[in-house]
Coordinates of C-alpha atoms in Angstrom, one line a residue:
M1 CA -3.6 30.4 -9.0
D2 CA -3.1 31.2 -12.8
T3 CA 0.4 32.3 -12.0
F4 CA 1.3 29.2 -10.0
H5 CA 2.8 26.5 -12.3
P6 CA 4.1 23.5 -10.4
K7 CA 6.1 20.8 -12.1
L8 CA 4.0 17.8 -11.3
E9 CA 5.0 14.1 -11.7
L10 CA 3.0 10.9 -11.2
N11 CA 3.8 9.4 -7.8
W12 CA 1.3 6.6 -7.2
E13 CA -1.9 5.0 -8.5
A14 CA -4.6 3.1 -6.7
A15 CA -8.2 2.0 -6.8
Q16 CA -9.8 4.4 -4.3
Y17 CA -12.8 6.6 -3.6
I18 CA -12.9 10.4 -2.8
Y19 CA -14.2 10.1 0.7
P20 CA -11.3 8.1 2.2
M21 CA -8.7 9.7 0.0
Y22 CA -9.7 13.1 1.3
Q23 CA -7.7 12.2 4.4
D24 CA -4.6 12.9 2.3
I25 CA -5.4 16.6 2.4
I26 CA -6.0 16.5 6.1
G27 CA -2.9 14.3 6.7
Y28 CA -0.5 16.6 4.7
R29 CA -1.7 19.6 6.7
Y30 CA -1.2 17.8 10.0
L31 CA 2.3 16.4 9.1
K32 CA 3.8 19.5 10.5
T33 CA 2.4 18.6 13.9
F34 CA 5.2 16.1 14.4
C35 CA 7.3 16.3 11.2
S36 CA 9.6 19.1 10.1
F37 CA 7.9 19.0 6.6
G38 CA 4.5 19.1 5.0
T39 CA 3.1 19.1 1.5
R40 CA 1.7 22.3 -0.1
T41 CA 1.1 21.0 -3.6
F42 CA -0.4 17.7 -4.9
L43 CA -3.3 16.8 -7.1
I44 CA -5.3 13.5 -7.1
R45 CA -7.3 12.5 -10.2
I46 CA -10.0 10.0 -9.6
T47 CA -12.0 8.5 -12.4
R48 CA -14.7 6.0 -11.3
A49 CA -12.6 5.0 -8.2
N50 CA -9.3 4.8 -10.1
A51 CA -6.9 7.3 -8.5
A52 CA -3.6 8.8 -9.7
A53 CA -1.6 11.2 -7.5
Y54 CA 0.8 13.9 -8.7
Y55 CA 3.3 15.8 -6.6
D56 CA 5.4 18.9 -7.3
S57 CA 9.0 17.7 -8.1
Q58 CA 10.6 20.9 -6.9
E59 CA 8.8 20.8 -3.5
L60 CA 9.7 17.1 -3.1
S61 CA 13.4 17.9 -3.5
E62 CA 13.0 20.2 -0.5
V63 CA 10.8 18.0 1.7
T64 CA 13.1 14.9 1.2
L65 CA 15.8 16.8 3.0
A66 CA 13.5 17.5 5.9
G67 CA 12.3 13.9 5.8
L68 CA 15.9 12.7 6.1
R69 CA 16.6 15.0 9.1
D70 CA 13.5 13.6 10.9
F71 CA 14.5 10.0 10.2
L72 CA 18.0 10.6 11.5
N73 CA 16.6 12.1 14.8
P74 CA 16.1 9.3 17.4
V75 CA 13.6 11.4 19.2
W76 CA 11.4 11.6 16.1
R77 CA 11.7 7.9 15.6
N78 CA 10.5 7.3 19.1
V79 CA 7.5 9.6 18.6
F80 CA 6.7 7.8 15.3
R81 CA 6.9 4.4 17.1
E82 CA 4.5 5.5 19.8
K83 CA 2.0 7.2 17.5
T84 CA 2.0 4.0 15.3
R85 CA 1.4 1.8 18.3
V86 CA -1.6 3.9 19.4
A87 CA -3.0 4.2 15.9
I88 CA -2.9 0.5 15.4
I89 CA -4.6 -0.2 18.7
H90 CA -7.5 2.1 17.8
A91 CA -7.7 0.6 14.3
Q92 CA -7.9 -2.9 15.7
E93 CA -10.6 -1.8 18.1
F94 CA -12.6 -0.4 15.2
I95 CA -12.1 -3.5 13.1
S96 CA -13.1 -5.9 15.9
R97 CA -16.2 -3.8 16.6
Y98 CA -17.5 -3.4 13.1
H99 CA -16.1 -5.9 10.6
G100 CA -18.7 -8.4 9.6
K101 CA -21.2 -6.9 12.1
S102 CA -22.6 -4.0 10.1
D103 CA -26.1 -5.6 9.7
L104 CA -26.5 -5.6 13.4
L105 CA -26.1 -1.8 13.8
T106 CA -29.0 0.6 14.5
K107 CA -29.2 3.8 12.5
E108 CA -27.6 5.7 15.3
Q109 CA -24.8 3.2 15.7
L110 CA -24.2 3.2 11.9
F111 CA -24.1 7.0 11.7
A112 CA -21.7 7.1 14.7
A113 CA -19.4 4.4 13.2
V114 CA -18.6 6.4 10.1
P115 CA -16.9 9.4 11.7
T116 CA -15.1 7.0 14.1
G117 CA -13.6 5.1 11.2
L118 CA -12.7 8.4 9.5
Q119 CA -10.7 9.5 12.6
C120 CA -8.9 6.2 12.5
L121 CA -8.1 6.7 8.9
Q122 CA -6.7 10.2 9.5
D123 CA -4.4 9.0 12.2
L124 CA -3.2 6.0 10.1
F125 CA -2.7 8.0 6.9
L126 CA -0.8 10.7 8.8
L127 CA 1.8 8.2 9.9
F128 CA 1.8 6.2 6.6
D129 CA 2.4 9.5 4.7
A130 CA 5.2 10.5 7.1
C131 CA 7.4 7.7 5.8
Q132 CA 6.3 7.6 2.2
G133 CA 9.0 6.9 -0.3
R134 CA 8.9 10.5 -1.6
F135 CA 9.8 11.8 1.9
T136 CA 12.4 9.1 2.7
S137 CA 14.2 8.8 -0.6
L138 CA 17.4 10.3 0.6
V139 CA 17.9 7.8 3.5
E140 CA 19.8 5.3 1.4
D141 CA 22.0 8.1 0.0
H142 CA 22.9 9.1 3.5
L143 CA 23.6 5.5 4.5
R144 CA 26.2 5.3 1.7
T145 CA 28.0 8.4 3.0
L146 CA 28.6 6.5 6.3
L147 CA 30.7 3.9 4.5
P148 CA 34.3 4.2 3.5
G149 CA 34.9 5.9 0.2
E150 CA 37.2 3.1 -1.0
L151 CA 34.3 0.6 -1.1
S152 CA 32.7 0.1 -4.5
E153 CA 29.1 1.1 -5.0
D154 CA 28.1 -2.6 -5.3
E155 CA 29.8 -3.3 -1.9
K156 CA 27.9 -0.4 -0.3
T157 CA 24.6 -1.6 -1.8
K158 CA 25.2 -5.1 -0.5
I159 CA 26.1 -3.9 3.0
I160 CA 23.0 -1.6 3.3
L161 CA 20.6 -4.1 1.9
T162 CA 21.9 -6.8 4.2
L163 CA 21.8 -4.7 7.3
S164 CA 18.3 -3.4 6.4
Q165 CA 16.9 -6.9 6.1
S166 CA 14.3 -7.5 8.8
E167 CA 14.4 -10.7 10.7
E168 CA 10.8 -10.3 11.9
K169 CA 7.8 -11.7 10.2
T170 CA 5.2 -9.3 8.8
L171 CA 1.5 -10.2 8.8
L172 CA 2.0 -11.4 5.2
T173 CA 4.6 -13.9 6.2
H174 CA 2.5 -15.0 9.2
E175 CA -0.4 -15.6 6.8
E176 CA 1.8 -17.6 4.4
C177 CA 3.0 -19.8 7.3
A178 CA -0.6 -20.3 8.5
W179 CA -1.7 -21.1 4.9
S180 CA 1.1 -23.6 4.5
A181 CA -0.2 -25.3 7.7
V182 CA -3.7 -25.4 6.3
V183 CA -2.5 -26.9 3.0
N184 CA -0.5 -29.6 4.8
Q185 CA -3.3 -30.4 7.1
L186 CA -5.7 -30.9 4.1
K187 CA -3.1 -32.9 2.2
E188 CA -2.6 -35.2 5.1
R189 CA -6.4 -35.8 5.3
F190 CA -7.3 -36.0 1.6
G191 CA -4.0 -36.6 -0.3
D192 CA -4.3 -35.2 -3.8
A193 CA -8.0 -35.8 -4.0
M194 CA -9.3 -32.5 -2.6
P195 CA -13.1 -32.7 -2.3
E196 CA -15.4 -30.0 -3.8
L197 CA -16.8 -27.3 -1.6
S198 CA -20.2 -29.0 -1.9
E199 CA -18.7 -32.2 -0.5
Y200 CA -16.7 -30.8 2.4
D201 CA -17.3 -27.7 4.5
Y202 CA -13.6 -26.8 5.0
P203 CA -13.7 -25.5 8.5
E204 CA -10.0 -24.9 8.1
F205 CA -10.9 -22.0 5.8
D206 CA -13.2 -20.5 8.4
A207 CA -10.4 -20.5 11.0
H208 CA -8.0 -19.0 8.5
M209 CA -10.4 -16.2 7.5
V210 CA -10.9 -15.2 11.1
S211 CA -7.3 -13.9 11.2
Y212 CA -6.6 -13.0 7.6
D213 CA -9.7 -12.4 5.5
L214 CA -9.0 -8.6 5.1
L215 CA -5.5 -9.1 3.7
G216 CA -6.7 -8.8 0.1
T217 CA -9.1 -5.9 0.5
A218 CA -7.2 -2.9 -0.7
D219 CA -8.0 -1.2 -4.0
D220 CA -11.7 -2.1 -4.0
L221 CA -11.2 -5.9 -3.9
P222 CA -13.4 -8.1 -1.8
S223 CA -12.4 -9.9 1.5
W224 CA -11.4 -13.5 1.2
T225 CA -14.1 -16.1 0.9
K226 CA -14.2 -19.9 1.1
E227 CA -14.5 -19.9 -2.7
F228 CA -11.3 -17.8 -3.0
L229 CA -9.4 -20.1 -0.6
Y230 CA -10.6 -23.2 -2.3
K231 CA -9.3 -21.9 -5.6
R232 CA -6.0 -21.0 -3.9
L233 CA -5.8 -24.5 -2.4
L234 CA -6.2 -26.2 -5.8
N235 CA -3.3 -24.0 -7.1
D236 CA -1.1 -24.6 -4.0
Y237 CA -1.5 -28.1 -2.7
K238 CA 1.2 -29.6 -5.1
D239 CA 3.5 -26.5 -4.8
E240 CA 6.6 -27.4 -2.9
D241 CA 7.3 -23.8 -2.0
V242 CA 3.9 -23.5 -0.3
I243 CA 4.1 -26.9 1.4
H244 CA 7.5 -26.2 2.9
F245 CA 7.1 -22.4 3.3
S246 CA 7.5 -22.2 7.1
E247 CA 10.7 -24.2 7.2
R248 CA 12.2 -22.5 4.2
W249 CA 11.5 -19.1 5.6
E250 CA 13.2 -20.1 8.9
Q251 CA 16.1 -21.3 6.8
K252 CA 16.3 -18.0 5.0
R253 CA 16.1 -16.1 8.3
T254 CA 19.1 -18.1 9.6
V255 CA 21.0 -17.2 6.5
W256 CA 20.1 -13.5 6.9
I257 CA 21.4 -13.5 10.5
S258 CA 24.6 -15.2 9.6
T259 CA 25.1 -13.0 6.5
K260 CA 24.7 -9.9 8.7
A261 CA 27.2 -11.2 11.1
E262 CA 29.7 -11.9 8.3
I263 CA 29.1 -8.4 6.8
I264 CA 29.7 -6.7 10.2
K265 CA 32.8 -8.8 10.8
K266 CA 34.3 -8.1 7.3
Y267 CA 33.5 -4.4 7.0
N268 CA 33.2 -3.3 10.6
P269 CA 30.5 -0.7 9.6
P270 CA 30.1 2.3 12.0
T271 CA 27.5 1.9 14.8
E272 CA 25.4 4.8 13.3
L273 CA 25.0 2.8 10.1
V274 CA 24.0 -0.4 11.9
T275 CA 21.5 1.6 14.0
L276 CA 20.0 3.4 11.0
C277 CA 19.7 0.2 8.9
T278 CA 18.0 -1.5 11.8
A279 CA 15.6 1.4 11.9
V280 CA 15.0 1.1 8.2
A281 CA 13.9 -2.6 8.7
E282 CA 11.8 -1.7 11.7
F283 CA 10.1 1.3 10.0
G284 CA 9.5 -0.8 6.9
N285 CA 7.6 -3.3 9.0
M286 CA 5.7 -0.6 10.8
R287 CA 4.7 1.0 7.5
M288 CA 3.5 -2.4 6.4
Q289 CA 1.5 -2.7 9.6
L290 CA -0.1 0.7 9.1
R291 CA -1.3 -0.5 5.7
I292 CA -2.4 -4.2 6.2
E293 CA -3.5 -4.0 9.8
G294 CA -4.7 -0.5 9.6
W295 CA -6.0 1.8 6.9
M296 CA -6.5 -0.9 4.3
N297 CA -9.0 -2.6 6.5
I298 CA -10.7 0.6 7.7
V299 CA -11.3 1.7 4.1
H300 CA -12.8 -1.7 3.3
I301 CA -15.2 -1.6 6.3
L302 CA -16.3 1.9 5.5
M303 CA -16.7 1.6 1.7
K304 CA -17.9 -2.0 1.5
E305 CA -19.7 -2.7 4.8
L306 CA -21.0 0.6 6.3
F307 CA -21.6 2.9 3.3
P308 CA -24.0 0.5 1.5
L309 CA -26.2 0.6 4.6
L310 CA -26.3 4.4 4.6
T311 CA -28.3 4.3 1.3
Q312 CA -31.3 3.0 3.4
Y313 CA -31.5 6.4 5.2
V314 CA -30.4 9.1 2.8
P315 CA -31.5 10.0 -0.8
Y316 CA -28.1 9.2 -2.4
S317 CA -26.7 6.2 -4.2
L318 CA -23.6 4.3 -2.9
D319 CA -21.3 5.8 -5.5
Q320 CA -22.6 9.3 -4.7
L321 CA -21.9 8.8 -1.0
R322 CA -18.4 7.5 -1.7
S323 CA -17.9 10.8 -3.7
T324 CA -18.7 13.1 -0.8
L325 CA -16.2 15.0 1.3
P326 CA -16.2 14.3 5.0
V327 CA -17.8 17.6 5.9
E328 CA -20.5 17.0 3.3
L329 CA -21.3 13.5 4.5
D330 CA -21.5 14.9 8.0
K331 CA -24.2 17.3 6.9
I332 CA -26.1 14.6 5.0
L333 CA -26.1 12.3 8.1
N334 CA -27.4 15.3 10.1
G335 CA -30.4 15.7 7.8
D336 CA -29.1 18.3 5.3
H337 CA -29.7 16.8 1.9
S338 CA -29.3 20.0 -0.1
L339 CA -26.1 18.8 -1.9
S340 CA -27.1 17.8 -5.5
P341 CA -26.9 14.1 -6.3
D342 CA -25.8 15.2 -9.8
T343 CA -22.8 17.0 -8.4
L344 CA -21.7 13.8 -6.7
S345 CA -22.3 11.8 -9.8
E346 CA -20.1 14.1 -11.8
R347 CA -17.4 13.7 -9.2
Y348 CA -17.6 9.9 -9.4
E349 CA -17.0 10.1 -13.1
L350 CA -14.1 12.5 -12.8
V351 CA -12.6 14.7 -10.1
L352 CA -9.3 16.5 -9.6
Y353 CA -8.6 17.8 -6.2
G354 CA -5.8 18.5 -3.7
L355 CA -3.7 21.4 -2.7
L356 CA -2.1 24.0 -4.9
D357 CA 0.5 26.1 -3.0
G358 CA -1.5 25.3 0.2
E359 CA -4.9 26.2 -1.2
E360 CA -7.5 23.5 -1.3
V361 CA -8.9 22.9 -4.8
L362 CA -11.6 20.6 -6.3
W363 CA -12.8 20.4 -9.8
S364 CA -15.2 17.9 -11.6
D365 CA -16.6 17.2 -15.0
E366 CA -15.4 19.6 -17.8
E367 CA -13.6 21.9 -15.4
A368 CA -11.6 19.0 -14.1
R369 CA -10.6 18.1 -17.7
R370 CA -9.4 21.6 -18.3
M371 CA -7.3 21.5 -15.2
I372 CA -5.9 18.1 -16.0
D373 CA -4.7 19.6 -19.4
R374 CA -3.2 22.5 -17.5
Y375 CA -1.5 20.7 -14.6
V376 CA -1.1 16.9 -15.3
P377 CA 2.0 16.0 -17.3
R378 CA 2.2 13.6 -20.2
V379 CA 4.8 10.9 -20.1
D380 CA 7.2 10.2 -23.1
T381 CA 6.5 6.5 -23.7
Q382 CA 9.2 6.3 -26.4
I383 CA 12.2 6.4 -24.0
S384 CA 14.5 3.4 -24.3
E385 CA 16.1 3.3 -20.9
L386 CA 14.6 3.2 -17.3
S387 CA 16.5 3.6 -14.1
G388 CA 15.7 3.3 -10.4
Q389 CA 17.0 2.0 -7.0
I390 CA 18.0 -1.5 -6.2
A391 CA 15.7 -2.9 -3.5
W392 CA 17.1 -6.4 -3.7
R393 CA 20.0 -7.6 -5.7
G394 CA 19.9 -10.2 -8.5
V395 CA 20.3 -10.6 -12.3
V396 CA 17.2 -11.6 -14.3
R397 CA 16.3 -11.4 -18.0
A398 CA 12.7 -12.2 -18.7
P399 CA 9.5 -10.9 -20.4
C400 CA 7.5 -8.2 -18.6
Y401 CA 4.0 -8.6 -17.2
V402 CA 2.4 -5.2 -16.5
I403 CA -0.3 -4.8 -13.9
K404 CA -1.9 -1.4 -13.7
W405 CA -4.2 -0.4 -10.9
D406 CA -6.8 1.1 -13.2
S407 CA -7.4 -2.3 -14.8
D408 CA -11.0 -3.3 -15.0
D409 CA -10.1 -6.7 -13.6
I410 CA -7.1 -6.7 -11.2
S411 CA -7.9 -10.2 -10.0
G412 CA -8.0 -11.6 -13.5
A413 CA -4.8 -9.9 -14.4
I414 CA -3.1 -11.4 -11.4
D415 CA -4.4 -14.9 -12.2
A416 CA -3.3 -14.6 -15.8
M417 CA 0.3 -13.6 -15.0
P418 CA 2.7 -16.3 -16.3
N419 CA 5.3 -17.8 -13.9
G420 CA 8.8 -16.4 -14.2
T421 CA 7.9 -13.1 -15.8
V422 CA 9.1 -9.7 -14.5
L423 CA 6.2 -8.0 -12.6
V424 CA 5.9 -4.4 -13.6
T425 CA 3.5 -2.3 -11.5
G426 CA 3.0 1.2 -10.1
Q427 CA 3.5 -0.2 -6.5
T428 CA 3.1 -3.6 -5.0
R429 CA 0.4 -4.2 -2.5
P430 CA -0.7 -7.1 -0.3
Q431 CA -3.3 -8.3 -2.8
L432 CA -0.5 -8.7 -5.4
M433 CA 1.2 -11.5 -3.3
S434 CA 0.1 -14.3 -5.6
A435 CA 1.6 -12.3 -8.6
I436 CA 4.8 -11.5 -6.6
K437 CA 5.3 -15.2 -5.9
K438 CA 5.2 -15.9 -9.6
A439 CA 7.6 -13.1 -10.5
S440 CA 11.3 -13.7 -11.3
A441 CA 11.8 -9.9 -10.5
I442 CA 9.8 -6.8 -9.7
V443 CA 10.0 -3.3 -11.2
T444 CA 7.9 -0.5 -9.8
D445 CA 7.2 3.2 -10.5
E446 CA 7.1 4.1 -6.8
G447 CA 10.4 4.3 -4.9
G448 CA 11.8 4.5 -1.5
I449 CA 13.7 2.1 0.8
L450 CA 10.5 1.9 2.9
S451 CA 8.1 1.2 0.0
H452 CA 6.1 -2.0 0.0
A453 CA 8.0 -3.4 -2.9
A454 CA 11.3 -2.9 -1.1
I455 CA 10.1 -4.5 2.0
V456 CA 8.6 -7.5 0.3
S457 CA 11.5 -8.1 -2.1
R458 CA 13.9 -8.1 0.9
E459 CA 11.6 -10.5 2.8
F460 CA 11.1 -12.9 0.0
G461 CA 14.5 -12.5 -1.8
I462 CA 13.1 -11.3 -5.1
P463 CA 15.3 -9.1 -7.3
C464 CA 13.7 -5.7 -7.4
I465 CA 14.1 -2.2 -8.9
I466 CA 12.0 0.6 -7.4
G467 CA 11.5 4.2 -8.3
T468 CA 11.5 4.1 -12.1
K469 CA 8.6 6.6 -12.0
F470 CA 6.9 5.5 -15.2
A471 CA 7.9 1.9 -16.1
T472 CA 4.2 0.9 -16.3
Q473 CA 3.6 3.6 -18.9
V474 CA 6.7 2.6 -21.0
L475 CA 6.9 -1.2 -20.8
K476 CA 4.3 -3.6 -22.3
N477 CA 3.5 -7.2 -21.7
G478 CA 6.2 -9.4 -23.4
D479 CA 8.9 -6.7 -23.5
M480 CA 12.3 -8.3 -22.5
V481 CA 14.1 -6.6 -19.7

C-alpha cells in the first residue's frame, strides 16, 4: 500500500453516516455484475456525519470510457430500466411497511427490518452509482460528435440541451403542483389572513405529508411536519410563481415540445442523437427517482426511525450504532457485543475508509489523520477562474451564495439565502429546492449531464454550470460571478 499513490480529487460531499455509506464499497464491487466498469480506488472521509468522497482521477478517465460504452448500448439501457423498476418497487414496499410505524415493531421485527432496508440500499446505490456523473461525463462529448462539424459549439449545446429536456414531471414537480393546489385552496378559504396552527388544524397539510413528507430527508434533515409546511405557507401564499405553478409548468412544457420540434425541423439531427438525448432525459428522471423515491427515504427510515429503537436492546449509543459496518451490526444484533464502544466513538469523530487498488481500508482517530495527510489533496483556493459544463443556458451576473453540506445548519443557510443570488454548492439535492427557487443561477462542484443539478436546471429553466470541481472551496458569499 505504501507504493500505491493515487491522484485523488474531491467528487462529492454529503451529510451521511458510516453504516449506510458502506454500501458504496459493496456497490462498486458489484457494478461489474452488469456494467463494464467498476471502481478500485476511492476514499470517504466522515467527520461527525459529514462525508466527503475522493476518487482517483486516473482511474476515472478510464472508467468514463467504459461508462460511455455502456450507455450507448441499448441492451444495457434496457437492463438498467428493469433493475431500476424492481429496486423502486422493493423500496416502496419497505417504506410503506416501516415509515412512521417503527414504534409498533417487536424486537424481532425491528432486528429483521434493518438488514431488509440494507439490502434495498445496496440495490438502489448500485444503480445510482452506475449513472453517476463521474461515469457518464463523456456522454455529452459523444453527442457533440454526432452533429455536423460546421455547427458552432453554441448551436451544438442548444440542440443537445433542448433534445435532452424531459417532458415528464419528476416527483419534485408533482409535489410543487400539489403544494400550489394546497396554497390556492387555503387562499380561497382564508384570503390573506392565514390562521395560526393553534387556531386551525390544517388537514390539508396532513394529506400533503402522506405523499411527500420524506422529500426533504436527505443529509440528516427531518421529514416535513405541519410546522414546516405552515412556515412554507406563510412564505408562499402571496408568491405568484407558487400560486400559478401548475399552469406555468404546463406552459413551459408546451414550449419545450414546440422548441424540440423546431430544432428537429431546422437541424434534422441524426436518429441516433435524438434516441440518445431521449435516453439522457429518461435516465435523468430514473436517477432522480432512485434518490427521492428510493435510497434517500430508506436511509432516513434506518437512521432516524429504526436505529434509535435499537439502543433499547444493545449496549451502544445511537451514534455508535450509526458508525458500525453492516457485518459488525449483524453480530451485535445476534448477541455479540465484543466490539468496543470506544472504537465506534472514534469512528464517529473521524473515519477514512474505502478501497485502495481494490483493497478495503478503514482508519479512524490519529491513523485516519495520518492517512488524510497522505492521500487527501489540498485545493488551491487562490485560483481566479473556474470552468465547467453548461447544464442550462443563460447569462447572469450576481453575487454568490455558498451552501456547503458540512454546515452546522443547512436549513438555516437555505432560509438565509437572498433572492436572486447565484447558488454555489457541491451538488444540489431535493432539500435545496427552496434555495434553488430563489437562485438566479446555479454552480456546482459535481458534474455530469445526469446529475441532480443538470436535471433540475433543465426542468425549471435555471442557468446552471456543473462540474467545476471546487467552486465551493474557491468562491465566498458575496463574490460576483
